[in-house]
Amino acid sequence: MFRTILFFSLLAISFSAIAQTELSTKSKKAIELYTLADNFRVRGQFEEALNLLDQALSRDKNFVGAYYRKGQTFAAMKQYPRAMENFETGLSLTTDLRKQKMFWFDLGDLYLLSGQYEKAMKVLSNYVNNETQNKPKIDRATILFKSAEFALKNQSSKSAFKRRVLSDTVNRFVMQYFPALTADQKQLIFTRRTGDGPNDDEDLMISKKDEQGKWGIPESISKNINTPLNEGTCTISADGRRLIFTSCSGRDGIGSCDLYESLRQGDVWTAPKNLGRNVNTNEWESQPSLSADGRTLYFVSDRRSGLGRRDVWISTLDETGTWTRAVNAGKQINSSFDEISPFIHANDQTLYFASNGLPGFGGYDIFYAERDSVWGSPKNIGNLINDNEDQYSFFITADGKKGYYSHEETLPSGLSRSKIYEVEIPPENQVKFRSNYVKGVIRDKVSKTPLPARIELINIERNAMVSLVESDSITGEYLMVLTQGAEYALYINKRGYLFKSYNFNYSEVKDFEPIIIDIDLERIAAGSMAVLNNIFFDLDKYDLKPKSLPELQKIARFMQENPQMKVEVSGHTDNIGQPAYNKQLSEKRALSVYNYLIQKGIDKNRLVPIGYGQAKPLADNATEAGRQQNRRIEFRIVK
């Protein structure tokens, strides 16, 4: 699909030069047939065009231009061997440098696409050394040459991996592509097309994994989303509750293709809404990818303000629920050619994308860039996936162990067929920071009614919000992605309820499993209590550690939002040591929190600091895990 678009773009660049140089025959009938064939070719009626070109060649077997047009036609049909055969024949019949340059350029492109790297380097070198005027094609030929050089050096460095095509249960359609999974790998969402033509109907499908780990029969994702018209490439948040997809006709569109959003509430998807002019333009927008929390959107656009023909752009969701004005991902990601099919990993630090503007193995290759404060230089993912054909629509699971992608091939009949593949990623190729998740249901503690709540994930070393999600307003279900390399505070907030906090230290963890936690929230009332899991002290010390700041700020805000509230801040220890010493230490720790809150403007008459020492254990002191639970600061509403 993308290869065909690029090919016709290059034809447009060189059309005038071709017209001036290709008519190398004196046969008027051959010229007449050639001209008529070209009318069919530009309309995509390739068989008719080829028939007429063969008739032209029967009039003059040395008609160089007819061989060139046959090569172009076969290339557009993705019949590359026959295209190269005609280009090579035409090239052998001419010594005209202007014609030779045309053949060199197109042969270089097809040799690269066919994995004939040495041949590609030879003809592309001929082209660059002889072309002096057509800068766009010189630049393109230079990139193609660098790709052939890169591929030749790296083609033998293939990593050991296992790849398999998904079963016919999933791959049951003519075309299926752009796979995406939820973080728990229980749902697979993809686009299916009823035929191999660009105007055939596209719908979004979902397949769910059963208890035996097998994918079920794909179903329409929702009658509220799929129509008889066109629903294309999509992305879904890690919790499976925010969906963004492409539609090119039949909706309230702004440009040729726009991005739309739908939210899942319970089991029902809302009616899709256009993302608006901050994201969509009068041009083409497609191929979206959401961050794990569904609040940062990467997508592709061919708007004129980009760095190349197609670029990766970024928009974020603000506090009002509005998508902000999209910005270009920048020169570190986008080249002067095409970048497509972005995928942001669940770790929010690794961006995968396909490019034909960076050295690769041919066509579109998959690259990745890693972000600290800014994006690093893109790296070719290698021939784990990449080869001399186009590769795109790559998805890596949150744990980094598996990849999913679609591959399109041309059948002997000339029709195209695409299937979805799964690949096991070798450890040396896995993302630097892998992700997992915590999920469950949020409920009212007394009634057990599911609650919609706001869940914040804070990097406590940097005191920075990493992710923000909301639990389902009907089921109370939530899912938050956790990534290696940091220590996190997780906060669950609901107006009218006492907040809850959890701590996840993934700063050095090397392997971890999903966490299931059902969370019961207590209404704000006398006697309600929360353990402050992100207040930290050194051993036998009572000075607050700097990473306690996010939790302290959370308490201060909670007190400010509830000005009539009076609370007890209590310190507790395990049973190691003397009871009198433990009580004194717990009092000093409670006073440290008390003093911080007073400094932040909380009336001291609303605070009761107290130390209980080892007198009120939550767990058995016989184990280290129990003792750790008992060493704590509590926050209890008195009034």
XYZ file of C-alpha atoms in Angstrom:
639
model
C 0.000 0.000 0.000
C 2.667 2.538 1.072
C 5.065 1.289 -1.592
C 2.542 2.054 -4.324
C 1.939 5.567 -2.994
C 5.673 6.297 -2.910
C 6.178 4.901 -6.397
C 3.553 7.180 -7.940
C 4.997 10.153 -6.043
C 8.355 9.559 -7.661
C 6.683 9.241 -11.052
C 5.201 12.688 -10.617
C 8.630 14.166 -9.852
C 10.185 12.870 -13.056
C 7.239 12.936 -15.437
C 8.332 15.938 -17.494
C 11.854 14.580 -17.961
C 10.460 11.226 -19.076
C 8.135 12.822 -21.590
C 11.012 14.673 -23.219
C 13.392 11.722 -23.507
C 11.525 8.443 -23.891
C 10.048 8.575 -27.413
C 12.907 6.826 -29.184
C 10.941 5.315 -32.069
C 10.055 6.585 -35.513
C 6.980 4.355 -35.742
C 3.896 6.562 -35.546
C 1.728 3.539 -34.758
C 4.033 2.552 -31.876
C 3.816 6.078 -30.487
C 0.037 6.026 -30.845
C -0.228 2.730 -28.953
C 2.248 3.939 -26.342
C 0.250 7.141 -25.722
C -3.007 5.224 -25.450
C -1.373 2.763 -23.019
C -0.274 5.617 -20.808
C -3.866 6.816 -20.483
C -4.793 3.405 -19.092
C -1.688 3.191 -16.870
C -2.300 6.460 -15.010
C -5.876 5.300 -14.275
C -4.625 2.051 -12.763
C -5.879 -0.099 -15.664
C -2.629 -1.980 -15.833
C -3.560 -5.045 -17.909
C -4.931 -2.834 -20.694
C -1.799 -0.694 -20.558
C 0.523 -3.709 -20.786
C -1.390 -5.124 -23.749
C -1.025 -1.853 -25.668
C 2.663 -1.534 -24.777
C 3.284 -5.062 -26.098
C 1.585 -4.027 -29.335
C 3.843 -0.955 -29.511
C 6.916 -3.157 -29.057
C 5.695 -5.474 -31.810
C 5.946 -2.418 -34.106
C 9.421 -1.514 -32.830
C 11.267 -3.997 -30.632
C 13.869 -1.354 -29.739
C 11.317 1.178 -28.418
C 13.152 2.148 -25.198
C 10.294 4.222 -23.797
C 7.845 1.304 -24.048
C 10.174 -0.884 -21.965
C 10.408 1.890 -19.396
C 6.616 2.194 -19.195
C 6.251 -1.578 -18.896
C 8.722 -1.548 -16.024
C 6.765 1.204 -14.290
C 3.500 -0.655 -14.774
C 4.800 -3.947 -13.396
C 6.330 -2.082 -10.427
C 2.949 -0.489 -9.674
C 1.468 -4.017 -9.771
C 4.218 -5.134 -7.327
C 5.511 -7.612 -9.888
C 9.074 -6.531 -9.274
C 10.996 -9.237 -11.187
C 9.096 -8.422 -14.393
C 9.556 -4.715 -13.756
C 13.330 -5.152 -13.409
C 13.455 -7.321 -16.528
C 11.876 -4.566 -18.634
C 14.022 -1.828 -17.095
C 17.173 -3.868 -17.775
C 16.123 -4.522 -21.381
C 15.392 -0.843 -21.983
C 18.689 0.200 -20.403
C 20.626 -2.190 -22.658
C 19.120 -0.532 -25.724
C 20.191 3.045 -25.050
C 23.361 5.080 -24.675
C 21.415 8.288 -24.084
C 22.492 9.512 -20.634
C 19.122 11.102 -19.982
C 17.366 7.767 -20.475
C 20.045 5.825 -18.615
C 19.562 7.989 -15.529
C 15.860 7.144 -15.451
C 16.581 3.423 -15.622
C 19.384 3.626 -13.037
C 17.159 5.374 -10.527
C 14.195 3.008 -10.834
C 16.358 -0.102 -11.016
C 18.195 1.010 -7.883
C 14.909 1.295 -6.037
C 13.730 -2.149 -7.182
C 17.090 -3.861 -6.639
C 17.024 -2.603 -3.056
C 13.447 -3.741 -2.616
C 14.438 -7.170 -3.966
C 17.476 -7.539 -1.723
C 20.014 -7.217 -4.578
C 22.120 -4.748 -2.663
C 25.330 -4.750 -4.720
C 23.395 -4.157 -7.935
C 21.467 -1.369 -6.247
C 24.661 0.370 -5.122
C 26.112 0.215 -8.636
C 23.185 1.774 -10.511
C 22.433 4.313 -7.795
C 26.072 5.397 -7.809
C 25.788 5.841 -11.571
C 22.710 7.982 -11.088
C 24.130 10.237 -8.349
C 27.392 10.725 -10.233
C 25.617 11.779 -13.420
C 22.514 13.678 -12.272
C 23.144 17.386 -11.617
C 19.735 19.054 -11.636
C 16.986 16.957 -10.022
C 17.800 17.485 -6.332
C 14.777 15.596 -4.906
C 15.753 12.486 -6.848
C 19.451 12.935 -6.004
C 18.537 13.052 -2.314
C 16.326 10.009 -2.676
C 18.968 8.060 -4.590
C 21.516 8.925 -1.892
C 19.248 7.496 0.821
C 18.641 4.368 -1.259
C 22.390 3.938 -1.758
C 23.029 4.281 1.994
C 20.292 1.731 2.658
C 21.848 -0.780 0.249
C 25.229 -0.205 1.884
C 23.714 -0.639 5.373
C 21.818 -3.791 4.378
C 24.895 -5.354 2.807
C 26.846 -4.877 6.034
C 24.062 -6.078 8.347
C 22.244 -8.815 6.434
C 24.187 -11.614 8.153
C 23.556 -10.365 11.711
C 20.187 -12.064 12.063
C 19.081 -12.745 15.648
C 17.566 -16.061 16.637
C 13.845 -15.651 17.141
C 10.584 -17.499 16.779
C 7.934 -16.087 14.501
C 4.539 -17.526 13.754
C 1.492 -16.453 11.856
C -1.596 -16.255 14.056
C -4.180 -18.949 13.427
C -6.860 -18.741 10.781
C -9.238 -17.970 13.624
C -7.746 -14.462 13.608
C -6.434 -14.320 10.040
C -9.807 -15.163 8.511
C -10.127 -12.094 6.254
C -8.476 -11.037 3.011
C -6.602 -8.279 4.815
C -5.930 -7.735 8.526
C -3.356 -5.259 9.775
C -2.221 -2.720 12.401
C -2.655 -4.979 15.474
C -2.849 -3.466 18.984
C -3.187 -5.180 22.376
C -4.306 -4.161 25.838
C -1.600 -4.267 28.533
C -2.879 -7.562 29.970
C -2.622 -9.119 26.457
C -6.197 -10.368 26.728
C -7.619 -8.329 23.825
C -6.327 -7.947 20.270
C -7.745 -5.113 18.172
C -6.980 -4.737 14.470
C -8.313 -3.453 11.157
C -9.802 -5.879 8.663
C -10.555 -5.179 5.027
C -12.963 -7.219 2.929
C -10.766 -7.045 -0.199
C -7.311 -5.913 -1.282
C -8.489 -2.693 -2.919
C -8.085 0.696 -1.187
C -11.836 1.334 -1.444
C -12.930 -1.973 0.105
C -14.726 -1.745 3.441
C -12.576 -1.508 6.578
C -13.832 -2.303 10.085
C -12.278 -2.579 13.534
C -12.296 -6.075 14.982
C -11.577 -7.457 18.447
C -10.414 -10.945 19.392
C -10.320 -12.027 23.046
C -7.986 -14.606 24.558
C -9.598 -17.528 26.373
C -8.378 -19.259 29.541
C -6.239 -21.610 27.442
C -4.458 -18.639 25.853
C -6.100 -19.018 22.431
C -7.503 -16.136 20.436
C -11.229 -16.260 19.847
C -13.120 -15.497 16.639
C -12.839 -11.766 15.902
C -15.994 -9.712 16.288
C -16.938 -6.197 15.311
C -15.661 -3.973 18.113
C -18.986 -2.122 18.309
C -21.999 -1.238 16.228
C -21.469 2.308 17.507
C -18.102 2.425 15.747
C -18.211 0.258 12.623
C -20.338 1.438 9.695
C -20.796 0.323 6.076
C -18.171 2.942 5.237
C -14.583 3.120 6.499
C -12.972 2.581 9.922
C -9.220 2.227 9.557
C -6.077 1.981 11.647
C -6.633 2.296 15.401
C -4.978 2.427 18.799
C -6.243 1.587 22.267
C -5.146 2.628 25.760
C -3.548 0.033 28.026
C -6.775 -0.461 29.986
C -8.808 -0.990 26.805
C -11.115 1.952 27.480
C -10.013 4.722 25.080
C -9.993 4.022 21.341
C -8.793 6.313 18.552
C -9.201 5.292 14.923
C -9.044 6.620 11.385
C -12.025 7.319 9.159
C -11.800 8.712 5.646
C -15.410 9.009 4.541
C -18.964 9.194 5.772
C -18.371 11.141 8.993
C -18.060 14.791 9.980
C -14.558 14.962 8.580
C -12.222 17.934 8.291
C -9.692 16.514 5.821
C -9.226 13.490 3.572
C -8.802 11.197 6.605
C -9.424 12.196 10.236
C -8.903 10.725 13.697
C -11.908 9.928 15.911
C -12.280 8.951 19.562
C -14.594 6.574 21.412
C -14.656 5.713 25.124
C -15.811 2.437 26.669
C -18.193 2.612 29.618
C -18.905 -0.841 30.936
C -19.319 -2.912 27.760
C -20.548 -0.062 25.557
C -18.460 2.194 23.313
C -19.616 5.787 22.974
C -20.466 7.321 19.604
C -17.166 8.405 17.971
C -16.215 12.083 18.012
C -13.851 13.896 15.682
C -10.722 14.955 17.581
C -11.111 18.451 16.170
C -8.825 20.933 14.492
C -6.109 20.775 17.145
C -5.331 17.321 15.740
C -7.036 17.024 12.362
C -6.386 19.341 9.416
C -7.586 19.679 5.840
C -4.893 17.128 4.962
C -4.460 13.434 5.852
C -4.229 12.165 9.451
C -3.979 8.466 10.264
C -2.094 5.657 12.066
C -2.604 6.744 15.713
C -0.787 5.371 18.768
C -1.789 6.143 22.367
C 0.418 6.159 25.436
C -0.520 3.576 28.064
C -2.704 6.008 30.022
C -4.401 7.217 26.829
C -3.354 10.836 27.358
C -0.631 11.275 24.713
C -1.369 10.646 21.052
C 1.189 9.985 18.299
C -0.065 9.952 14.706
C 0.952 10.511 11.092
C 0.027 13.505 8.951
C 1.054 14.811 5.546
C 0.236 18.429 6.466
C 2.434 20.948 4.696
C 4.121 22.256 7.837
C 5.971 18.962 8.349
C 9.639 18.169 7.780
C 8.957 15.515 5.157
C 6.057 14.267 3.092
C 4.679 12.340 6.065
C 5.693 13.040 9.657
C 4.945 11.849 13.178
C 2.983 14.398 15.246
C 2.066 14.499 18.957
C -0.945 15.786 20.914
C -1.760 15.509 24.629
C -5.009 15.451 26.589
C -5.297 18.391 28.985
C -7.120 18.588 32.326
C -10.341 19.670 30.593
C -10.352 16.571 28.382
C -9.344 18.519 25.263
C -6.654 17.355 22.838
C -4.001 20.076 22.573
C -2.661 21.490 19.297
C -0.449 18.836 17.726
C 3.300 19.465 17.486
C 5.826 17.863 15.171
C 7.882 15.097 16.811
C 10.981 16.917 15.564
C 14.060 16.307 13.442
C 15.301 13.547 15.711
C 12.333 11.421 14.602
C 11.201 12.869 11.262
C 13.370 12.919 8.143
C 12.841 14.769 4.872
C 11.095 11.649 3.549
C 8.332 9.509 5.122
C 7.865 8.397 8.732
C 4.745 6.303 9.305
C 3.165 3.813 11.697
C 4.358 5.170 15.084
C 3.979 2.996 18.172
C 4.761 4.281 21.667
C 5.576 1.432 24.018
C 3.738 1.107 27.333
C 6.905 2.326 29.098
C 6.370 5.750 27.444
C 10.117 5.860 26.736
C 10.518 3.871 23.515
C 8.986 5.000 20.216
C 8.873 2.627 17.259
C 8.101 3.880 13.757
C 8.637 2.970 10.104
C 10.761 5.142 7.815
C 12.020 5.162 4.248
C 14.230 8.164 4.965
C 16.850 6.394 7.105
C 19.333 3.669 6.086
C 17.636 0.281 6.159
C 17.178 -3.010 4.365
C 14.827 -1.651 1.703
C 11.402 -0.049 1.521
C 10.056 0.926 4.930
C 12.097 -0.337 7.887
C 11.134 -0.266 11.545
C 13.247 1.975 13.775
C 13.108 2.875 17.451
C 14.177 5.862 19.511
C 14.503 6.047 23.296
C 13.673 9.089 25.388
C 15.205 10.411 28.551
C 14.416 14.114 28.523
C 14.633 14.209 24.696
C 14.517 11.575 21.970
C 17.791 9.851 21.160
C 18.918 9.012 17.633
C 16.737 6.407 15.883
C 18.151 2.917 15.522
C 17.227 0.286 12.967
C 15.606 -2.629 14.812
C 17.593 -4.960 12.549
C 16.538 -7.974 10.552
C 14.704 -9.423 13.511
C 11.759 -7.995 11.585
C 13.157 -5.836 8.787
C 14.037 -7.188 5.369
C 14.160 -5.844 1.825
C 10.355 -5.424 1.742
C 8.140 -2.879 3.487
C 7.659 -3.355 7.235
C 5.316 -1.335 9.413
C 2.473 -1.644 11.987
C 4.748 -3.035 14.716
C 3.456 -3.533 18.292
C 5.479 -4.660 21.340
C 3.740 -6.023 24.432
C 4.141 -4.172 27.732
C 6.513 -6.825 29.103
C 8.662 -6.518 25.970
C 8.621 -10.242 25.260
C 6.411 -10.415 22.182
C 5.831 -8.383 19.061
C 2.876 -8.300 16.692
C 2.886 -7.016 13.138
C 1.149 -7.512 9.824
C 2.833 -8.620 6.627
C 1.395 -8.172 3.161
C 2.281 -10.413 0.235
C 1.243 -10.576 -3.387
C -0.287 -13.920 -4.392
C 0.413 -15.614 -7.758
C -3.018 -14.370 -8.844
C -1.792 -10.810 -8.437
C -4.081 -10.147 -5.468
C -2.692 -9.033 -2.120
C -3.175 -10.791 1.207
C -2.022 -9.674 4.640
C -1.821 -11.598 7.900
C -0.956 -10.833 11.513
C 2.195 -12.421 12.945
C 3.497 -12.909 16.480
C 7.225 -12.899 17.198
C 9.119 -13.722 20.372
C 11.604 -10.930 21.039
C 15.049 -12.197 22.107
C 16.271 -10.736 25.427
C 19.002 -8.718 23.693
C 16.382 -7.008 21.521
C 13.829 -6.272 24.235
C 13.042 -2.760 25.419
C 15.388 -1.333 28.032
C 12.569 -0.697 30.495
C 9.812 -3.294 30.530
C 6.349 -2.635 31.901
C 3.716 -4.479 33.842
C 0.471 -3.396 35.421
C -1.676 -3.258 38.518
C -5.408 -3.698 38.019
C -8.590 -4.438 39.889
C -11.906 -2.886 40.904
C -12.531 0.250 42.956
C -15.574 0.055 45.272
C -17.325 1.713 48.182
C -16.076 -0.074 51.307
C -19.541 -0.500 52.830
C -21.908 -1.011 49.902
C -19.329 -2.611 47.539
C -20.756 -0.404 44.770
C -18.236 0.152 41.916
C -16.857 3.692 41.889
C -15.442 5.985 39.199
C -12.187 7.319 40.661
C -9.073 9.189 39.571
C -5.844 7.146 39.771
C -2.511 8.967 39.726
C 0.921 7.382 39.338
C 3.754 9.533 40.730
C 7.489 9.025 40.326
C 8.377 9.847 43.921
C 12.088 10.473 43.311
C 11.214 13.213 40.808
C 7.848 14.153 42.349
C 6.382 14.010 38.850
C 3.139 12.543 37.593
C 3.794 9.652 35.233
C 0.252 8.549 34.380
C -3.338 9.466 35.081
C -6.299 7.152 34.464
C -9.873 6.832 35.670
C -11.709 3.713 36.708
C -14.739 2.615 34.716
C -17.814 4.567 35.809
C -19.987 1.428 35.598
C -17.765 -1.478 36.621
C -15.157 0.326 38.737
C -12.391 -1.500 36.839
C -8.987 0.160 36.530
C -5.569 -0.675 35.076
C -2.353 1.271 35.579
C 0.929 0.454 33.825
C 4.093 0.264 35.951
C 7.523 0.486 34.294
C 10.939 -0.624 35.500
C 13.454 1.967 36.627
C 11.538 4.040 39.203
C 9.769 3.997 42.567
C 6.101 4.935 42.380
C 3.313 6.208 44.564
C -0.156 5.221 43.390
C -3.047 7.413 44.578
C -6.749 6.666 44.322
C -8.905 9.773 44.667
C -12.677 10.162 44.801
C -14.529 13.249 46.029
C -16.273 12.493 49.322
C -13.870 9.629 50.105
C -10.573 9.300 51.929
C -7.754 8.835 49.413
C -5.625 5.672 49.396
C -1.945 5.345 48.597
C 0.235 2.411 47.537
C 3.966 2.081 46.961
C 5.648 0.147 44.138
C 9.425 0.151 44.101
C 10.468 -0.885 40.594
C 13.765 1.009 40.645
C 15.851 -2.158 40.542
C 13.356 -4.963 39.986
C 14.381 -7.257 37.134
C 11.304 -9.456 36.828
C 7.791 -8.910 38.070
C 4.285 -10.247 37.714
C 0.961 -8.449 37.222
C -0.633 -7.229 40.435
C -4.336 -7.550 41.209
C -5.660 -5.195 43.907
C -9.341 -4.530 44.532
C -9.565 -1.201 46.372
C -12.293 -0.271 48.856
C -12.587 3.455 49.555
C -13.962 4.820 52.836
C -16.312 7.771 52.887
C -15.041 10.836 54.727
C -16.379 10.293 58.231
C -15.142 10.118 61.790
C -13.118 6.940 62.208
C -12.046 6.630 58.543
C -8.370 5.732 58.331
C -5.666 5.505 55.655
C -2.135 4.121 55.893
C 0.350 6.589 54.369
C 2.494 4.167 52.385
C 4.796 6.793 50.897
C 6.160 8.469 54.046
C 9.812 7.459 54.470
C 12.396 7.650 57.271
C 15.900 6.256 57.589
C 16.430 3.448 60.100
C 15.948 4.734 63.649
C 15.515 8.298 62.303
C 12.549 10.646 62.309
C 13.630 13.158 59.647
C 11.376 12.935 56.614
C 13.181 11.665 53.515
C 12.848 13.876 50.393
C 10.876 11.232 48.508
C 8.090 11.638 51.111
C 7.203 14.975 49.512
C 4.487 13.733 47.076
C 2.551 12.073 49.918
C 2.956 15.080 52.211
C 1.640 17.375 49.484
C -1.288 15.023 48.953
C -2.210 15.175 52.667
C -1.942 18.975 52.720
C -4.227 19.338 49.681
C -6.718 16.899 51.185
C -6.846 18.937 54.401
C -7.278 22.177 52.432
C -10.140 20.703 50.411
C -11.897 19.572 53.627
C -11.473 22.547 55.991
C -13.818 21.220 58.713
C -11.835 18.024 59.143
C -9.760 17.204 62.223
C -7.320 14.293 61.969
C -4.996 12.156 64.023
C -1.521 11.555 62.589
C -0.130 8.475 64.293
C 3.210 6.703 64.205
C 3.630 2.930 64.590
C 6.573 0.526 64.800
C 7.250 -3.188 64.819
C 8.213 -5.039 68.034
C 11.964 -5.002 67.485
C 13.617 -3.021 70.325
C 12.394 -1.680 73.627
C 8.708 -0.624 73.825
C 9.561 2.750 75.385
C 12.080 3.563 72.651
C 9.653 2.486 69.916
C 6.923 4.696 71.357
C 9.260 7.703 71.486
C 10.443 7.121 67.881
C 6.855 6.785 66.616
C 5.904 10.051 68.355
C 8.789 11.937 66.742
C 7.870 10.589 63.306
C 4.244 11.635 63.747
C 5.471 15.085 64.831
C 7.578 15.380 61.654
C 4.428 14.989 59.536
C 2.502 17.316 61.904
C 5.167 20.044 61.581
C 5.225 19.801 57.785
C 1.450 20.284 57.587
C 1.599 23.315 59.889
C 4.293 24.827 57.653
C 1.905 24.399 54.736
C -0.779 26.457 56.479
C -2.862 23.766 58.154
C -4.246 24.959 61.523
C -2.509 23.031 64.288
C -5.849 22.677 66.109
C -6.952 20.371 63.294
C -4.040 17.971 63.861
C -3.411 15.452 66.638
C 0.067 13.876 66.506
C 0.493 10.701 68.526
C 2.873 7.755 68.742
C 1.624 4.245 69.509
C 4.948 2.454 69.143
C 4.380 -1.301 68.795
C 0.982 -1.290 70.535
C -1.263 -1.503 67.422
C 0.198 -3.963 64.905
C -1.592 -4.560 61.595
C 0.189 -7.849 60.899
C 2.153 -10.604 62.616
C 5.553 -9.357 63.817
C 6.959 -12.861 63.374
C 7.788 -12.191 59.718
C 9.696 -9.384 58.009
C 6.722 -8.738 55.712
C 4.506 -8.356 58.770
C 6.973 -6.104 60.559
C 7.228 -3.917 57.456
C 3.436 -3.423 57.475
C 3.567 -2.466 61.137
C 6.180 0.275 60.576
C 3.839 2.974 59.320
C 2.230 6.397 59.581
C -1.580 6.499 59.734
C -4.022 9.265 58.932
C -7.360 8.951 60.830
C -10.314 11.319 60.760
C -11.276 12.357 64.287
C -13.980 14.885 63.454
